[in-house]
Short mmCIF file of C-alpha atoms in Angstrom, two decimals:
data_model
loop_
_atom_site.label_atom_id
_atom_site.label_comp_id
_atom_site.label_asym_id
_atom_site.label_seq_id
_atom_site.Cartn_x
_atom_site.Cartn_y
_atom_site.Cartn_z
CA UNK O 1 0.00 0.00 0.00
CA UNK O 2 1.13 3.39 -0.75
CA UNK O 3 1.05 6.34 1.63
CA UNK O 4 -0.30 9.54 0.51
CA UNK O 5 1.75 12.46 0.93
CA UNK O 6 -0.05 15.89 1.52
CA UNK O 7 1.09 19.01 -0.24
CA UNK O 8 2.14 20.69 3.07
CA UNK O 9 4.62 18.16 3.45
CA UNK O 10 6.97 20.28 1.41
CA UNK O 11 6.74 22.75 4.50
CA UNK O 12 9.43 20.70 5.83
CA UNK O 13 12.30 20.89 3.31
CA UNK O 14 11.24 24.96 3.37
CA UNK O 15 11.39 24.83 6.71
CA UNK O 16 14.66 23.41 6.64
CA UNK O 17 15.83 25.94 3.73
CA UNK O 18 15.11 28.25 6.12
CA UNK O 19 17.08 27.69 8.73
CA UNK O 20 19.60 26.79 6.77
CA UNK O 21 19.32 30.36 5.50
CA UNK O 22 19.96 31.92 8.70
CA UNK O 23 23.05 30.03 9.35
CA UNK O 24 24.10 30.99 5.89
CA UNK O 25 23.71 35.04 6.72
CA UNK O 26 25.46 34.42 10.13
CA UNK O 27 28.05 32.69 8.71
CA UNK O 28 28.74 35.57 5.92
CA UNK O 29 28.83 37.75 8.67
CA UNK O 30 31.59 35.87 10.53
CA UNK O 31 29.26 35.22 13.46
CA UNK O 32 29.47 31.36 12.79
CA UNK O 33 31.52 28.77 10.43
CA UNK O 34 29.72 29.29 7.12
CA UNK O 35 30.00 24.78 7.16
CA UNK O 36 27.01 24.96 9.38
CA UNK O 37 24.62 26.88 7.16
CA UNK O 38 25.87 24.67 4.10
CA UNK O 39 25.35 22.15 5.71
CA UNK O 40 21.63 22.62 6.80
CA UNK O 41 20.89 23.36 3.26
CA UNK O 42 22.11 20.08 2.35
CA UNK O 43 19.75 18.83 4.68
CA UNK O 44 17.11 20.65 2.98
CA UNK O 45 17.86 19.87 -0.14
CA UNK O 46 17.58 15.69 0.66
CA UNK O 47 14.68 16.18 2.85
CA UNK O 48 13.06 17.99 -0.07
CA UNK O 49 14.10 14.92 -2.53
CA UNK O 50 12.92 12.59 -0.33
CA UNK O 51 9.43 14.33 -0.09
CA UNK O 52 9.63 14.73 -4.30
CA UNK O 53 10.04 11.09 -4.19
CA UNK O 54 7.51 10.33 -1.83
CA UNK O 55 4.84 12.17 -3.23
CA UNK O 56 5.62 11.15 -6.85
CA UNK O 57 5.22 7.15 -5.98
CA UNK O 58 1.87 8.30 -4.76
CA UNK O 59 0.52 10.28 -7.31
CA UNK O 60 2.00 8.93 -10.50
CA UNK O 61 0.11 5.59 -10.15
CA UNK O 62 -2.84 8.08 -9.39
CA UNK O 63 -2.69 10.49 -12.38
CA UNK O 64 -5.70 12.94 -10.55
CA UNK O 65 -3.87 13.08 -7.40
CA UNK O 66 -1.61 16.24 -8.89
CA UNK O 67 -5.01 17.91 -10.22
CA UNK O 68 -6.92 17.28 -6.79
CA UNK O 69 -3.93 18.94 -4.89
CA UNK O 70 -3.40 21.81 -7.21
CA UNK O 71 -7.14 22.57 -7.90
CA UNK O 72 -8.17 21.92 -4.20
CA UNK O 73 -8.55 25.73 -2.16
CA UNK O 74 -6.86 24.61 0.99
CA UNK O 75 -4.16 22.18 -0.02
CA UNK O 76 -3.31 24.08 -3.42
CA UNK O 77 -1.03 26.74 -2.01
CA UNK O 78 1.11 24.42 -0.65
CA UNK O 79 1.98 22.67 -3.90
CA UNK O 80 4.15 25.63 -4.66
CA UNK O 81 6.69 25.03 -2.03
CA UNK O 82 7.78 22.21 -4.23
CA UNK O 83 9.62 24.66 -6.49
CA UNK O 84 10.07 27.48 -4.46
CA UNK O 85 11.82 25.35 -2.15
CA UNK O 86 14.89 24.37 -4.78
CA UNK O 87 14.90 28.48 -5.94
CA UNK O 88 15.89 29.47 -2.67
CA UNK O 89 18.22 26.25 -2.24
CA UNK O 90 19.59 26.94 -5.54
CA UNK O 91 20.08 30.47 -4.79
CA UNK O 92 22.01 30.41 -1.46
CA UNK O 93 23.23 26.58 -1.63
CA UNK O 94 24.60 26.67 -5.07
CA UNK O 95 25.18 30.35 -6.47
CA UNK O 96 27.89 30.94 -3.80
CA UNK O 97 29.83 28.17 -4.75
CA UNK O 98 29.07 27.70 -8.80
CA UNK O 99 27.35 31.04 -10.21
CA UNK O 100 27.23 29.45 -13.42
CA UNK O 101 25.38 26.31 -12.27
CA UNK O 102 23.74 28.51 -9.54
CA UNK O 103 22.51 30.63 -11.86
CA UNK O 104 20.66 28.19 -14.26
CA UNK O 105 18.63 26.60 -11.45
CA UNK O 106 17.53 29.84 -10.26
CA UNK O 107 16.09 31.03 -13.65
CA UNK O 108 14.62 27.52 -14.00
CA UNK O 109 13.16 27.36 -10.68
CA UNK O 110 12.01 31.14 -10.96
CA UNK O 111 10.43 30.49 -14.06
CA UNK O 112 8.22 27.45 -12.50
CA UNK O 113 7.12 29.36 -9.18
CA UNK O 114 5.98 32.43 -11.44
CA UNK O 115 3.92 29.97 -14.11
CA UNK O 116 2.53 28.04 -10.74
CA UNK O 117 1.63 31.19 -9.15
CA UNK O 118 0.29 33.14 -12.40
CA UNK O 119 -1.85 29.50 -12.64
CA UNK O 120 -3.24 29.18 -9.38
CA UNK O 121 -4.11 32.64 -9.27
CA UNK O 122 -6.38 31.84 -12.13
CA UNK O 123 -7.71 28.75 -10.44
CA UNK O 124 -8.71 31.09 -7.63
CA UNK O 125 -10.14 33.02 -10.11
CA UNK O 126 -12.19 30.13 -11.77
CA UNK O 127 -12.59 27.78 -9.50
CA UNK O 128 -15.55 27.74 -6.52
CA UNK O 129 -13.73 29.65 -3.51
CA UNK O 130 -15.58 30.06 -0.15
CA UNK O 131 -14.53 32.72 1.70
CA UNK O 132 -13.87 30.21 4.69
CA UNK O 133 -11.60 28.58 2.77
CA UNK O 134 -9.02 31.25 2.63
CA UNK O 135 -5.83 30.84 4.96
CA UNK O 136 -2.50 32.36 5.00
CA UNK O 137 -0.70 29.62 3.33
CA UNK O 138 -2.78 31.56 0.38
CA UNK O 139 0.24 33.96 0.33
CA UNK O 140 3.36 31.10 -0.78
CA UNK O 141 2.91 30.78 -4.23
CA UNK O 142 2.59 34.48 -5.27
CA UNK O 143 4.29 36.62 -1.98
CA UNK O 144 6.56 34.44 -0.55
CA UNK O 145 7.38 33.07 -3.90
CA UNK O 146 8.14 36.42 -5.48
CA UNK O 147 10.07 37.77 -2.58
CA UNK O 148 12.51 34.90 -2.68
CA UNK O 149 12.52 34.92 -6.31
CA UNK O 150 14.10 38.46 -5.85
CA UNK O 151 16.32 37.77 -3.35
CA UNK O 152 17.51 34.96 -5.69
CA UNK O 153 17.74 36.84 -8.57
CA UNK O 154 19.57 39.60 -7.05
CA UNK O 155 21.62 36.67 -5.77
CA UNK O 156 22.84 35.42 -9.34
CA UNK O 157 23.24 38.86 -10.55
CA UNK O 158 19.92 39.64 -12.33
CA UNK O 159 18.86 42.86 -10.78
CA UNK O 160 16.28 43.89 -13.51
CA UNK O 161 14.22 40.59 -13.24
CA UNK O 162 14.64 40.86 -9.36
CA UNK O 163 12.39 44.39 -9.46
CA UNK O 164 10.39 42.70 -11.38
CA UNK O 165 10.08 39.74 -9.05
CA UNK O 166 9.69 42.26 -6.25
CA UNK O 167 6.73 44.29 -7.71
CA UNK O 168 4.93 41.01 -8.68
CA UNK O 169 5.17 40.30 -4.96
CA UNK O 170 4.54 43.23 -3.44
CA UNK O 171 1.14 43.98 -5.60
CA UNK O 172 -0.55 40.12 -4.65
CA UNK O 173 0.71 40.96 -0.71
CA UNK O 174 -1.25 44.06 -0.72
CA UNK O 175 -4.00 42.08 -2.41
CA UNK O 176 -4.33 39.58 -0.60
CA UNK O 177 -3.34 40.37 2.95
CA UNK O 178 -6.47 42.43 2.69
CA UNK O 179 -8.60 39.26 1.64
CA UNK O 180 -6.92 37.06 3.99
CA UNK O 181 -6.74 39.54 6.84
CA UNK O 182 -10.80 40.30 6.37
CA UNK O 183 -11.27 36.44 6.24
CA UNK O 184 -9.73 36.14 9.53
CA UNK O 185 -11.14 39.52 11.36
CA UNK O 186 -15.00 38.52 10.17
CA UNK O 187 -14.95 35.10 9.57
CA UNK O 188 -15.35 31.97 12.06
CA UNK O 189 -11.77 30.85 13.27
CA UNK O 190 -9.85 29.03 11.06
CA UNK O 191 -10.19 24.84 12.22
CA UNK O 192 -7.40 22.98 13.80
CA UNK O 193 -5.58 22.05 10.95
CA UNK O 194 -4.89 25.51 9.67
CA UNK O 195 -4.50 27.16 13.11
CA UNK O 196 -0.29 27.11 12.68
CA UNK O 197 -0.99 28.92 9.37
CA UNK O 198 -1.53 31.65 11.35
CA UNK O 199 2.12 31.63 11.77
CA UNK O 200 2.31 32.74 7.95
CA UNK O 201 0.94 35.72 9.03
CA UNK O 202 4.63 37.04 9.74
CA UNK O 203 6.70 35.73 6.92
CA UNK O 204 5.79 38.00 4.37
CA UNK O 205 7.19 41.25 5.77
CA UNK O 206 10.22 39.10 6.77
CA UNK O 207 10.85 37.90 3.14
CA UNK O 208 10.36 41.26 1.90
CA UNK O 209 12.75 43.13 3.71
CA UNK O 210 15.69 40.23 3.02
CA UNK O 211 14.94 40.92 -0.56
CA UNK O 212 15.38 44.69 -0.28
CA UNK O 213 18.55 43.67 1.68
CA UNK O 214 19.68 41.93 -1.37
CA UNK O 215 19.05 44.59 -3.58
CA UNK O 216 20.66 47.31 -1.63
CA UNK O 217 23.64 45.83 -0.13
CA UNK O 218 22.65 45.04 3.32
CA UNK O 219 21.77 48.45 4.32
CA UNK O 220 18.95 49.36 6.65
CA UNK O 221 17.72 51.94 4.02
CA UNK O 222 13.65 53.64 4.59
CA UNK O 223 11.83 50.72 2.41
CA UNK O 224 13.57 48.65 4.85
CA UNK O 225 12.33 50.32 7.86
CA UNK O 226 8.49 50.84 5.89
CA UNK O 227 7.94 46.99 5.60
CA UNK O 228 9.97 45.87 9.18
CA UNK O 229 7.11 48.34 11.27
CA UNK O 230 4.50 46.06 9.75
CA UNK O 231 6.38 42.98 10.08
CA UNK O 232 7.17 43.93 13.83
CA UNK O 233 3.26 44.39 14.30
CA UNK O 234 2.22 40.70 12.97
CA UNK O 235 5.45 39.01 14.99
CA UNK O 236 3.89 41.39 18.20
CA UNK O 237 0.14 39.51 17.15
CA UNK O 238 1.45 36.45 17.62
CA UNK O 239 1.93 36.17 21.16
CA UNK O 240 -1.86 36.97 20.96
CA UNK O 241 -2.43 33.85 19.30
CA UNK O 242 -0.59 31.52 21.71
CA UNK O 243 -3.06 30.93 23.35
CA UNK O 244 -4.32 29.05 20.12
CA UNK O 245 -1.37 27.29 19.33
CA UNK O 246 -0.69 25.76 22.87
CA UNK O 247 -4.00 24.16 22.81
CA UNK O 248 -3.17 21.80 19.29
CA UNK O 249 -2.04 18.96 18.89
CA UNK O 250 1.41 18.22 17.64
CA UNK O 251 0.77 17.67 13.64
CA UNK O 252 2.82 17.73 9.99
CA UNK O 253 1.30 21.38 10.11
CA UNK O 254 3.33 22.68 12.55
CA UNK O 255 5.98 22.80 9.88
CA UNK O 256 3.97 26.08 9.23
CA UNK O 257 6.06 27.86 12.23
CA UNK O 258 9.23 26.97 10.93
CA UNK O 259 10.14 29.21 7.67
CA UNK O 260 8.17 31.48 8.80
CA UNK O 261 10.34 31.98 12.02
CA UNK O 262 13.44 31.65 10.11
CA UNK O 263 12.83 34.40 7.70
CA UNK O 264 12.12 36.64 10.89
CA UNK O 265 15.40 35.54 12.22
CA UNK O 266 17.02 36.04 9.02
CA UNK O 267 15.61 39.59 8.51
CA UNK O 268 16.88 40.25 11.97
CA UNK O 269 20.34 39.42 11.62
CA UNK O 270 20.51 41.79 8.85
CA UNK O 271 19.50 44.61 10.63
CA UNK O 272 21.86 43.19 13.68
CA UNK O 273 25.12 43.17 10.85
CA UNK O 274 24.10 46.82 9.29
CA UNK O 275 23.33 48.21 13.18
CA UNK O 276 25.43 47.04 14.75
CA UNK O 277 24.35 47.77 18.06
CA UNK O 278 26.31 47.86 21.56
CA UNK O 279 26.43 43.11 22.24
CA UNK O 280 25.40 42.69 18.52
CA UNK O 281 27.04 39.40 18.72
CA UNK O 282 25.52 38.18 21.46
CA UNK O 283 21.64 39.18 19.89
CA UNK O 284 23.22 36.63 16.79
CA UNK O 285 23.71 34.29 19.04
CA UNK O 286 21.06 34.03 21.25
CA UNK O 287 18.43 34.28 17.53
CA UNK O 288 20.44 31.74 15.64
CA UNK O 289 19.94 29.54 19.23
CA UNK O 290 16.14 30.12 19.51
CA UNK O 291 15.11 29.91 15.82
CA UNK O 292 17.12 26.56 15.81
CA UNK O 293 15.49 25.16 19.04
CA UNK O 294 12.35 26.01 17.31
CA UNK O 295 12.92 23.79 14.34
CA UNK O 296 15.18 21.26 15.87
CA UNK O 297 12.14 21.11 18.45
CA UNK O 298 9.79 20.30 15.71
CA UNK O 299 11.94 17.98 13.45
CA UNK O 300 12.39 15.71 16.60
CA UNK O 301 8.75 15.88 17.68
CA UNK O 302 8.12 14.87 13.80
CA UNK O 303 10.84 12.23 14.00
CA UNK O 304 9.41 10.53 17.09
CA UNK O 305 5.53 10.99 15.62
CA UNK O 306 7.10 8.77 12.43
CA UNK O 307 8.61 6.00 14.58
CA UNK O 308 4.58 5.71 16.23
CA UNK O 309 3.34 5.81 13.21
CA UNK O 310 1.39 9.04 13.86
CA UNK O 311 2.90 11.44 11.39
CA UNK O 312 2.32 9.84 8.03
CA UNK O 313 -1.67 9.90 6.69
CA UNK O 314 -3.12 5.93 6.81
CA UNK O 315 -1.74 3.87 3.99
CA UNK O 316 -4.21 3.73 0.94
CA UNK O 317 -4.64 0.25 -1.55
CA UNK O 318 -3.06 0.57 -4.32
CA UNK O 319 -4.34 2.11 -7.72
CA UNK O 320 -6.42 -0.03 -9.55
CA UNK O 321 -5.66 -0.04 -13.50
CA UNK O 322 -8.06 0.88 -15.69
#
């Protein structure tokens, strides 16, 4: 029997990317050996094999399975993080090392997260949406996607195709933080499943502002400081919303927290290597520590609920031909 694999599975190798990401910035900024960072975005990059792999020996066999995910309003924004994943892997796990092959992943990679998000934008469009149906995982393919698609860019040396990655970004955040933001003010609360999305809430801001940190050098410019009072007001929220997330139980969706959190982190040591304030090494220190026992936290919980068998959805029979 085969075991299906849900979209939001590839929150883990993101996740993962994530932190590796942080490590990465540290590292350039001689807080920590860069090996570290590489070496977490090795760890992403298998993780996010094995999950390619996992979820292909489902859903070939089951040529709809693709469709249902993609088409589907609560599991379809996830499917992106299967290419948006290898961009930003690409971008800070390859580029650094081999801009040539570096390079070519990114514009492949790029390409496939803009034609996923221009595609499931129309879907949204076409397809039956409830309002209720709306989460914040509804901002990966097009915000998060486009923000790291301009940090990447910027990355490889494409500045022109970064603005434009940045503006494509930036427009579907303003749209639909205000769609997702009146779903959640006016709407019931978002059920169990989706609760850690909430956690999504933050990442945009974060992502932005390490894209306008690739574009202008590292500096703490005024954009910077525009989109990091907003993000500081959604990372503020969330201690609001503990309350919410200390009540569930431990599931695949916590992954949810993780890049999220990192891209906070990430955004933070930025400002940390451009400000340099009075014990700035010790503020490194003590983020890299608490945004790794964050997702160290969760990869062992996830670890242990795989060895009970409590992580992975119920096996299914296998595909009948015909």
């Amino acid at each position: 029997m085969a075991v299906r694999i849900p979209p939001n599975f590839f929150g883990i190798p993101f996740g993962l990317a994530g932190l590796g990401n942080a490590w990465v910035v540290a590292g350039r900024d001689g807080h920590v050996p860069a090996e570290i960072g590489n070496a977490l975005l090795a760890l992403a990059a298998l993780t996010w094999i094995v999950v390619v792999v996992a979820y292909a020996a489902y859903a070939l066999p089951r040529p709809r399975t693709f469709v249902d995910d993609m088409v589907d309003p609560v599991t379809g924004a996830f499917v992106s993080l299967a290419v948006i994943t290898p961009l930003l892997l690409a971008a800070q796990g390859v580029a650094p090392h081999n801009r040539g092959v570096g390079r070519i992943l990114v514009d492949i990679f790029l390409v496939l997260t803009v034609l996923y998000g221009g595609w499931i934008t129309g879907q949204w469009m076409y397809g039956r949406l409830d309002i209720d149906q709306i989460h914040p995982g509804y901002f990966l393919p097009t915000v998060a996607g486009g923000f790291i698609a301009s940090t990447a860019a910027h990355i490889v040396g494409q500045h022109t195709l970064a603005d434009v990655m940045f503006g494509l970004a930036l427009i579907c955040w303003l749209v639909l933080g205000s769609l997702i933001m009146n779903r959640l003010f006016t709407r019931p609360r978002l059920p169990a499943p989706l609760i850690p999305t909430l956690a999504i809430e933050i990442a945009p801001a974060a992502v932005a502002g390490i894209a306008l940190f690739a574009r202008n050098g590292g500096e703490i410019d005024v954009w910077v400081m525009l989109i990091s009072g907003y993000g500081l007001l959604l990372v503020l929220a969330q201690i609001r919303l503990l309350p919410l997330y200390l009540r569930l139980h431990f599931a695949p969706s916590f992954w949810s927290f993780t890049f999220s959190w990192a891209a906070v982190a990430t955004v933070a040591l930025h400002w940390i290597s451009d400000g340099k304030p009075p014990g700035h090494r010790v503020y490194a220190y003590l983020l890299l520590a608490a945004i790794t026992i964050l997702i160290g936290g969760i990869a062992v919980r996830s670890v242990v609920a795989v060895a009970r068998g409590r992580f992975l959805p119920p096996p299914t029979p296998p595909a009948t031909p015909g």
